[in-house]
Amino acid sequence: MTGVFSLLPEGRPGLLAPLLSGAWPAGGSEDHARYLAAGGYAPLPVPGRLLDRIDAVGLRGRGGAGFPAAVKLRAVRDAPGPSVVVANGEEGEPGSVKDRWLLRHRPHVVLDGVRLAAAMTGAERGCVYLSDAPAERAVRRALDERPSELRVDVVRTEHAYVAGEETAVVRRIDGGPALPTAKPPRPFESGVGGAPTLVANVETLARIALTHTHPEAAEAVAGAHLVTVSGAGTRPHAEAGAGGTVALAEVSAGTHLKVLADLCGHGRAEAVLLGGLFGGLHGAGWTDLPLDHDRLRAAGGALGCGALHFLHPEDCPVALATEAAAYLAAQSARQCGVCVSGTGALTDTLTAVARGHADGDATGRLRRWSQQLPGRGACGLLDAAARVVASLLTHFPDRVDAHRSAVCPACADPAPADGRRFTVPVP
């Protein structure tokens, strides 16, 4: 199964409100009339009640960190002065397509989420932040169809790995470059124009809208995830791009990765890269991992943005880690010296390992850096690079050692720094 599909179980209330609905023409965008007919833009609730419901069902942010949505909403609500709500649709992770898909095909559910988040926080301004041209056209059409009682601006940025980081979002909306800034303050304290600002992923806002529209299904809505699945794949009808077989699926929390791998043509996979480039590599035992923030964290990984890249027997995890490090080094904002030097050192040393040129201490240096570098940059890019390296050494020590004594065909060419292995098209 490839393309776009839902795995929400039969008979569950969550089927009342799937985000990956097929209720509009193939390739098209859900219009205002269809969204209204499905119960969208329901009258504004008592803000505290909706916030309590979001808290009760445990909705977490879908941008990568999995932070409780209610906590962020309350922090902005309780800050002094008028606030701002930002729908963050800039997908920095090259292996994720869910946010662009939502903005292209379901802009109204996102805008409804902005409206509701503004009501809960007392915001007087909204903003949709993105880099995708088709998504921008769809959002502007939706705003023309239903002029908002809230001022909603659309801000376009250039695509980059760090451009979706929350302080980079604020900086770009305020007219600066889309580059992270030092924290504190965080946006909920001082964000767009100095106002308390909620920077929320577009899927998070869409699930807030569905929670309001379908309160009877709130728990199922909060527990479902949009997941981008990619990898080499062998299915003849795959949505194939540089990232191979691609699918966007809506699945319930707790779904095992093996289920997704089998459905999406990756049943032969021997490993998986979790959470885009942030969750690390997992080898033996990956089939038992569930889509669950806490359980993946306990296993040393992270769900992140829900991007899963499967490695098949012919794929070399050393080559993948080297390409990931090279891409992250190239995407560095170059504002933090430790990030520039750290990602560069990781990439150079991994490249030497991959090409069979590493000295005897290379593995020790990689292990030491992967432990020392996390948390030292202004954003999560350096952490992602360190996690990829640490997970490679943890899950594939034998494969790393094998590169000392034999030439690896998969590592023969220099690692590209453009992220082509991980980049996938929007289904």
Short mmCIF file of C-alpha atoms in Angstrom, two decimals:
data_model
loop_
_atom_site.label_atom_id
_atom_site.label_comp_id
_atom_site.label_asym_id
_atom_site.label_seq_id
_atom_site.Cartn_x
_atom_site.Cartn_y
_atom_site.Cartn_z
CA MET A 1 0.00 0.00 0.00
CA THR A 2 1.42 3.36 -1.03
CA GLY A 3 0.19 6.91 -1.43
CA VAL A 4 -2.15 8.29 1.25
CA PHE A 5 -4.23 6.07 3.54
CA SER A 6 -5.69 5.72 7.03
CA LEU A 7 -5.15 2.82 9.43
CA LEU A 8 -7.57 4.03 12.09
CA PRO A 9 -9.27 0.83 13.30
CA GLU A 10 -12.74 -0.11 12.08
CA GLY A 11 -15.48 0.73 14.55
CA ARG A 12 -13.43 3.27 16.49
CA PRO A 13 -14.85 6.79 16.93
CA GLY A 14 -11.69 8.16 15.37
CA LEU A 15 -13.04 7.20 11.97
CA LEU A 16 -15.46 10.09 12.35
CA ALA A 17 -12.58 12.51 11.98
CA PRO A 18 -9.63 11.24 9.98
CA LEU A 19 -7.31 13.92 8.66
CA LEU A 20 -6.53 11.81 5.61
CA SER A 21 -10.10 11.87 4.37
CA GLY A 22 -10.93 11.26 0.72
CA ALA A 23 -13.87 13.66 0.70
CA TRP A 24 -12.57 15.87 -2.10
CA PRO A 25 -11.45 15.38 -5.72
CA ALA A 26 -8.20 13.48 -6.15
CA GLY A 27 -5.29 15.88 -6.06
CA GLY A 28 -7.56 18.75 -5.05
CA SER A 29 -8.11 20.80 -1.94
CA GLU A 30 -11.01 20.57 0.48
CA ASP A 31 -13.16 23.65 -0.08
CA HIS A 32 -15.09 25.73 2.42
CA ALA A 33 -18.47 24.14 1.67
CA ARG A 34 -17.17 20.59 2.21
CA TYR A 35 -15.47 21.54 5.44
CA LEU A 36 -18.63 23.21 6.76
CA ALA A 37 -20.68 20.15 5.77
CA ALA A 38 -18.31 18.00 7.82
CA GLY A 39 -18.95 20.17 10.89
CA GLY A 40 -15.98 22.48 10.54
CA TYR A 41 -15.88 26.03 11.88
CA ALA A 42 -18.31 25.06 14.65
CA PRO A 43 -19.24 27.93 17.00
CA LEU A 44 -16.41 28.98 19.26
CA PRO A 45 -16.38 27.01 22.50
CA VAL A 46 -15.90 28.19 26.04
CA PRO A 47 -12.09 28.48 25.73
CA GLY A 48 -11.32 26.88 29.08
CA ARG A 49 -13.45 23.83 28.35
CA LEU A 50 -11.74 23.06 25.06
CA LEU A 51 -8.33 23.55 26.64
CA ASP A 52 -9.29 21.18 29.46
CA ARG A 53 -10.43 18.60 26.90
CA ILE A 54 -7.12 18.89 25.02
CA ASP A 55 -5.32 18.40 28.32
CA ALA A 56 -7.48 15.45 29.32
CA VAL A 57 -6.87 13.49 26.11
CA GLY A 58 -3.13 14.20 26.23
CA LEU A 59 -2.72 15.82 22.82
CA ARG A 60 0.98 16.33 22.08
CA GLY A 61 2.58 18.61 19.55
CA ARG A 62 3.36 17.04 16.20
CA GLY A 63 6.31 19.20 15.23
CA GLY A 64 8.96 16.91 16.68
CA ALA A 65 9.39 17.38 20.41
CA GLY A 66 6.00 15.89 21.38
CA PHE A 67 5.43 18.58 24.02
CA PRO A 68 1.95 18.60 25.62
CA ALA A 69 -0.22 20.99 23.60
CA ALA A 70 -2.23 22.16 26.62
CA VAL A 71 0.91 23.30 28.44
CA LYS A 72 1.97 25.52 25.52
CA LEU A 73 -1.54 26.92 25.15
CA ARG A 74 -1.76 27.80 28.84
CA ALA A 75 1.69 29.40 28.85
CA VAL A 76 0.66 31.79 26.08
CA ARG A 77 -2.78 32.39 27.59
CA ASP A 78 -1.29 33.30 30.96
CA ALA A 79 1.40 35.63 29.61
CA PRO A 80 0.59 39.36 29.85
CA GLY A 81 -0.66 41.27 26.82
CA PRO A 82 -2.22 40.29 23.47
CA SER A 83 -0.72 37.18 21.89
CA VAL A 84 -0.10 35.66 18.44
CA VAL A 85 -0.79 32.17 17.07
CA VAL A 86 1.51 30.78 14.36
CA ALA A 87 0.71 27.69 12.29
CA ASN A 88 4.16 26.31 11.56
CA GLY A 89 4.10 24.49 8.23
CA GLU A 90 7.81 24.63 7.42
CA GLU A 91 8.93 21.00 7.38
CA GLY A 92 12.65 21.11 7.94
CA GLU A 93 12.98 17.33 8.02
CA PRO A 94 13.52 16.20 4.42
CA GLY A 95 11.76 12.89 5.06
CA SER A 96 8.46 14.41 6.21
CA VAL A 97 5.56 15.46 3.96
CA LYS A 98 2.57 15.58 6.33
CA ASP A 99 2.51 19.33 6.93
CA ARG A 100 2.73 20.25 3.27
CA TRP A 101 0.04 17.68 2.47
CA LEU A 102 -2.30 19.15 5.08
CA LEU A 103 -1.77 22.72 3.90
CA ARG A 104 -2.24 21.72 0.26
CA HIS A 105 -5.30 19.54 0.74
CA ARG A 106 -6.90 20.49 4.07
CA PRO A 107 -6.14 24.18 4.64
CA HIS A 108 -9.48 24.82 6.32
CA VAL A 109 -8.89 22.35 9.15
CA VAL A 110 -5.59 24.09 9.87
CA LEU A 111 -7.16 27.56 9.77
CA ASP A 112 -9.94 26.33 12.04
CA GLY A 113 -7.24 25.20 14.47
CA VAL A 114 -5.66 28.66 14.33
CA ARG A 115 -9.06 30.21 15.11
CA LEU A 116 -9.57 27.91 18.11
CA ALA A 117 -6.03 28.35 19.43
CA ALA A 118 -6.52 32.11 19.23
CA ALA A 119 -9.75 31.81 21.22
CA MET A 120 -8.02 29.74 23.91
CA THR A 121 -5.01 32.06 24.21
CA GLY A 122 -6.66 35.43 23.62
CA ALA A 123 -4.60 36.01 20.47
CA GLU A 124 -5.41 38.97 18.24
CA ARG A 125 -3.33 37.82 15.27
CA GLY A 126 -2.68 34.57 13.45
CA CYS A 127 -0.02 33.60 10.95
CA VAL A 128 0.57 30.65 8.63
CA TYR A 129 4.29 30.10 8.09
CA LEU A 130 5.43 27.92 5.19
CA SER A 131 7.89 27.49 2.34
CA ASP A 132 5.84 25.38 -0.09
CA ALA A 133 4.30 27.26 -3.04
CA PRO A 134 1.31 24.91 -3.61
CA ALA A 135 0.56 25.06 0.13
CA GLU A 136 0.66 28.85 0.06
CA ARG A 137 -1.81 28.95 -2.85
CA ALA A 138 -4.19 26.58 -1.05
CA VAL A 139 -4.08 28.58 2.20
CA ARG A 140 -4.68 31.89 0.42
CA ARG A 141 -7.64 30.35 -1.45
CA ALA A 142 -9.07 29.13 1.84
CA LEU A 143 -8.69 32.57 3.42
CA ASP A 144 -10.48 34.10 0.42
CA GLU A 145 -13.30 31.57 0.82
CA ARG A 146 -13.77 32.36 4.48
CA PRO A 147 -12.41 35.70 5.63
CA SER A 148 -11.33 35.21 9.21
CA GLU A 149 -12.59 37.27 12.12
CA LEU A 150 -8.97 37.03 13.20
CA ARG A 151 -6.22 38.74 11.25
CA VAL A 152 -4.29 35.88 9.58
CA ASP A 153 -1.13 36.57 7.61
CA VAL A 154 0.69 34.14 5.35
CA VAL A 155 4.49 34.33 5.56
CA ARG A 156 6.65 32.49 3.04
CA THR A 157 10.23 31.52 3.83
CA GLU A 158 13.00 29.63 2.08
CA HIS A 159 13.11 25.94 2.90
CA ALA A 160 15.90 24.92 5.29
CA TYR A 161 16.39 22.39 8.05
CA VAL A 162 16.48 25.08 10.74
CA ALA A 163 13.79 27.35 9.27
CA GLY A 164 10.99 25.63 11.20
CA GLU A 165 12.67 25.95 14.62
CA GLU A 166 10.36 28.12 16.73
CA THR A 167 12.74 31.02 17.29
CA ALA A 168 13.68 30.98 13.59
CA VAL A 169 9.96 31.17 12.78
CA VAL A 170 9.54 34.25 14.97
CA ARG A 171 12.66 35.88 13.56
CA ARG A 172 11.49 35.40 9.97
CA ILE A 173 7.94 36.65 10.61
CA ASP A 174 9.47 39.76 12.18
CA GLY A 175 11.38 40.40 8.96
CA GLY A 176 14.72 38.78 9.75
CA PRO A 177 16.39 35.61 8.50
CA ALA A 178 14.88 32.22 9.34
CA LEU A 179 17.66 31.36 11.77
CA PRO A 180 17.40 30.28 15.42
CA THR A 181 18.12 32.65 18.26
CA ALA A 182 19.42 32.02 21.75
CA LYS A 183 16.89 31.00 24.40
CA PRO A 184 15.52 32.39 26.68
CA PRO A 185 13.30 34.12 25.91
CA ARG A 186 11.16 31.50 24.23
CA PRO A 187 8.32 32.55 21.93
CA PHE A 188 5.64 32.03 24.59
CA GLU A 189 7.44 34.72 26.59
CA SER A 190 8.42 37.09 23.78
CA GLY A 191 7.71 36.12 20.21
CA VAL A 192 6.34 37.86 17.12
CA GLY A 193 6.64 41.60 17.64
CA GLY A 194 7.58 40.94 21.25
CA ALA A 195 4.13 39.43 21.98
CA PRO A 196 3.59 36.05 23.66
CA THR A 197 3.44 33.65 20.72
CA LEU A 198 2.16 30.11 20.25
CA VAL A 199 4.21 28.41 17.54
CA ALA A 200 2.24 25.25 16.78
CA ASN A 201 2.75 22.61 14.12
CA VAL A 202 -0.05 22.51 11.55
CA GLU A 203 -1.00 18.92 12.40
CA THR A 204 -1.31 19.91 16.05
CA LEU A 205 -3.71 22.70 15.10
CA ALA A 206 -5.66 20.38 12.80
CA ARG A 207 -6.12 17.91 15.66
CA ILE A 208 -7.30 20.74 17.91
CA ALA A 209 -9.95 21.54 15.28
CA LEU A 210 -11.05 17.89 15.05
CA THR A 211 -11.18 17.65 18.84
CA HIS A 212 -13.64 20.56 18.86
CA THR A 213 -15.68 19.30 15.91
CA HIS A 214 -15.84 15.70 17.19
CA PRO A 215 -15.61 15.78 21.01
CA GLU A 216 -16.90 12.19 21.15
CA ALA A 217 -13.75 11.11 19.27
CA ALA A 218 -11.30 13.39 21.07
CA GLU A 219 -9.18 10.59 22.50
CA ALA A 220 -8.85 8.83 19.14
CA VAL A 221 -8.06 12.12 17.40
CA ALA A 222 -5.33 12.94 19.92
CA GLY A 223 -3.87 9.44 19.70
CA ALA A 224 -3.57 9.31 15.92
CA HIS A 225 -0.44 10.34 14.04
CA LEU A 226 0.38 11.28 10.48
CA VAL A 227 3.44 9.24 9.52
CA THR A 228 5.64 9.57 6.44
CA VAL A 229 7.09 6.21 5.39
CA SER A 230 9.99 5.98 2.93
CA GLY A 231 12.87 3.75 1.91
CA ALA A 232 14.24 1.97 -1.14
CA GLY A 233 11.24 -0.33 -1.59
CA THR A 234 10.47 -2.72 -4.41
CA ARG A 235 6.76 -2.31 -5.07
CA PRO A 236 6.08 -1.59 -8.78
CA HIS A 237 3.36 1.00 -8.12
CA ALA A 238 5.29 3.01 -5.55
CA GLU A 239 5.17 6.76 -5.33
CA ALA A 240 8.86 6.79 -6.15
CA GLY A 241 11.17 9.74 -5.79
CA ALA A 242 14.68 10.12 -4.49
CA GLY A 243 13.47 8.60 -1.25
CA GLY A 244 12.02 5.49 -2.91
CA THR A 245 8.66 4.06 -1.87
CA VAL A 246 6.67 6.76 -0.09
CA ALA A 247 3.40 6.68 1.84
CA LEU A 248 1.60 9.10 4.13
CA ALA A 249 -0.43 7.17 6.68
CA GLU A 250 -2.71 8.09 9.57
CA VAL A 251 -2.27 5.54 12.33
CA SER A 252 -3.23 5.07 15.95
CA ALA A 253 -0.62 5.47 18.66
CA GLY A 254 0.89 2.11 19.55
CA THR A 255 0.86 0.76 15.98
CA HIS A 256 3.98 -1.33 15.53
CA LEU A 257 6.54 -0.27 12.95
CA LYS A 258 6.44 -3.74 11.42
CA VAL A 259 2.79 -3.20 10.47
CA LEU A 260 3.66 -0.01 8.58
CA ALA A 261 6.71 -1.58 6.97
CA ASP A 262 4.71 -4.52 5.62
CA LEU A 263 1.86 -2.35 4.34
CA CYS A 264 4.18 0.10 2.60
CA GLY A 265 6.41 -2.39 0.81
CA HIS A 266 9.25 -2.45 3.34
CA GLY A 267 8.75 -5.93 4.73
CA ARG A 268 12.38 -6.79 3.89
CA ALA A 269 13.72 -3.93 5.98
CA GLU A 270 16.41 -4.70 8.55
CA ALA A 271 16.55 -1.29 10.24
CA VAL A 272 14.78 2.04 10.48
CA LEU A 273 15.76 5.68 10.87
CA LEU A 274 13.23 7.26 13.23
CA GLY A 275 11.76 10.74 13.46
CA GLY A 276 13.36 12.13 10.32
CA LEU A 277 17.02 12.65 11.19
CA PHE A 278 16.35 13.22 14.87
CA GLY A 279 15.32 9.82 16.23
CA GLY A 280 18.38 7.80 15.33
CA LEU A 281 18.94 4.41 13.74
CA HIS A 282 17.47 1.21 15.14
CA GLY A 283 18.54 -2.28 14.09
CA ALA A 284 17.64 -5.56 15.77
CA GLY A 285 14.32 -5.31 17.57
CA TRP A 286 12.93 -2.43 15.53
CA THR A 287 9.92 -4.54 14.51
CA ASP A 288 8.70 -4.49 18.12
CA LEU A 289 8.83 -0.71 18.41
CA PRO A 290 5.45 1.04 18.63
CA LEU A 291 4.49 4.54 17.51
CA ASP A 292 4.52 5.97 21.01
CA HIS A 293 6.57 8.93 22.29
CA ASP A 294 7.36 7.47 25.69
CA ARG A 295 8.15 3.93 24.56
CA LEU A 296 10.36 5.10 21.71
CA ARG A 297 12.20 7.41 24.09
CA ALA A 298 12.70 4.50 26.49
CA ALA A 299 14.23 2.56 23.58
CA GLY A 300 16.68 5.38 22.94
CA GLY A 301 14.82 6.87 19.97
CA ALA A 302 12.28 9.55 19.23
CA LEU A 303 9.11 9.75 17.16
CA GLY A 304 9.92 13.31 16.15
CA CYS A 305 7.88 14.47 13.17
CA GLY A 306 6.73 10.92 12.42
CA ALA A 307 9.07 10.30 9.47
CA LEU A 308 10.26 6.68 9.12
CA HIS A 309 12.98 5.69 6.66
CA PHE A 310 13.46 1.93 6.31
CA LEU A 311 16.79 0.32 5.45
CA HIS A 312 16.78 -2.83 3.33
CA PRO A 313 19.47 -5.55 3.31
CA GLU A 314 21.33 -3.80 0.48
CA ASP A 315 21.44 -0.50 2.40
CA CYS A 316 24.51 0.28 4.50
CA PRO A 317 23.80 2.02 7.83
CA VAL A 318 27.28 3.58 7.77
CA ALA A 319 26.53 5.18 4.41
CA LEU A 320 23.17 6.43 5.67
CA ALA A 321 24.69 7.94 8.83
CA THR A 322 27.44 9.59 6.78
CA GLU A 323 24.90 11.14 4.40
CA ALA A 324 22.78 12.33 7.33
CA ALA A 325 25.78 13.97 9.01
CA ALA A 326 26.90 15.58 5.75
CA TYR A 327 23.42 16.98 5.14
CA LEU A 328 23.14 18.37 8.67
CA ALA A 329 26.60 19.93 8.44
CA ALA A 330 25.58 21.65 5.19
CA GLN A 331 22.31 22.84 6.76
CA SER A 332 23.95 24.36 9.83
CA ALA A 333 22.95 27.98 10.40
CA ARG A 334 26.66 28.59 11.07
CA GLN A 335 25.81 30.79 14.05
CA CYS A 336 27.24 28.49 16.72
CA GLY A 337 30.91 27.61 16.52
CA VAL A 338 30.34 24.31 18.30
CA CYS A 339 27.76 23.31 15.67
CA VAL A 340 30.01 24.19 12.75
CA SER A 341 33.02 22.38 14.20
CA GLY A 342 30.99 19.52 15.69
CA THR A 343 29.00 18.59 12.59
CA GLY A 344 32.11 19.01 10.47
CA ALA A 345 34.15 16.69 12.69
CA LEU A 346 31.41 14.07 12.77
CA THR A 347 31.05 14.18 8.98
CA ASP A 348 34.77 14.04 8.25
CA THR A 349 35.36 11.15 10.63
CA LEU A 350 32.33 9.19 9.42
CA THR A 351 33.47 9.74 5.83
CA ALA A 352 36.87 8.30 6.70
CA VAL A 353 35.19 5.28 8.30
CA ALA A 354 32.90 4.78 5.30
CA ARG A 355 35.79 4.95 2.81
CA GLY A 356 38.03 2.64 4.86
CA HIS A 357 40.55 5.38 5.70
CA ALA A 358 39.84 5.84 9.41
CA ASP A 359 42.59 5.64 12.02
CA GLY A 360 42.37 3.39 15.08
CA ASP A 361 40.82 6.06 17.33
CA ALA A 362 38.04 7.14 14.95
CA THR A 363 35.32 5.11 16.67
CA GLY A 364 36.38 6.40 20.08
CA ARG A 365 36.24 10.01 18.89
CA LEU A 366 32.81 9.51 17.35
CA ARG A 367 31.51 7.98 20.56
CA ARG A 368 32.95 10.77 22.68
CA TRP A 369 31.59 13.55 20.46
CA SER A 370 28.15 11.97 20.26
CA GLN A 371 27.98 12.14 24.06
CA GLN A 372 29.46 15.63 24.48
CA LEU A 373 27.80 17.64 21.69
CA PRO A 374 24.03 17.35 22.42
CA GLY A 375 22.50 20.47 23.97
CA ARG A 376 25.36 22.79 23.01
CA GLY A 377 23.80 24.42 19.94
CA ALA A 378 21.03 27.02 19.68
CA CYS A 379 18.73 24.50 17.98
CA GLY A 380 18.35 20.74 17.60
CA LEU A 381 20.50 20.30 14.47
CA LEU A 382 23.66 19.40 16.37
CA ASP A 383 21.66 17.04 18.61
CA ALA A 384 20.31 15.26 15.52
CA ALA A 385 23.79 14.74 14.09
CA ALA A 386 25.08 13.41 17.42
CA ARG A 387 22.10 11.07 17.83
CA VAL A 388 22.56 9.55 14.37
CA VAL A 389 26.20 8.81 15.15
CA ALA A 390 25.50 7.47 18.64
CA SER A 391 22.76 5.17 17.34
CA LEU A 392 25.02 3.89 14.54
CA LEU A 393 27.67 2.92 17.09
CA THR A 394 25.09 1.36 19.41
CA HIS A 395 23.11 -0.68 16.89
CA PHE A 396 25.70 -1.44 14.21
CA PRO A 397 29.15 -1.77 15.84
CA ASP A 398 30.01 -4.79 13.70
CA ARG A 399 29.13 -2.94 10.48
CA VAL A 400 31.33 -0.02 11.53
CA ASP A 401 34.24 -2.35 12.32
CA ALA A 402 33.80 -4.18 9.00
CA HIS A 403 34.65 -0.98 7.13
CA ARG A 404 38.21 -1.21 8.45
CA SER A 405 39.02 -4.39 6.55
CA ALA A 406 36.89 -4.34 3.41
CA VAL A 407 35.67 -1.85 0.84
CA CYS A 408 31.91 -1.24 1.14
CA PRO A 409 30.25 -0.81 -2.29
CA ALA A 410 27.50 1.36 -0.79
CA CYS A 411 30.13 3.74 0.65
CA ALA A 412 32.34 3.94 -2.43
CA ASP A 413 31.13 7.36 -3.56
CA PRO A 414 31.36 10.56 -1.51
CA ALA A 415 28.31 11.20 0.65
CA PRO A 416 26.06 13.85 -0.93
CA ALA A 417 25.19 16.76 1.34
CA ASP A 418 21.85 17.61 -0.30
CA GLY A 419 19.73 15.12 1.64
CA ARG A 420 18.65 13.31 -1.53
CA ARG A 421 18.43 9.91 0.21
CA PHE A 422 15.92 11.26 2.70
CA THR A 423 13.95 13.68 0.52
CA VAL A 424 10.52 12.42 -0.47
CA PRO A 425 7.77 13.86 -2.72
CA VAL A 426 4.37 14.85 -1.39
CA PRO A 427 1.95 12.01 -2.36
#
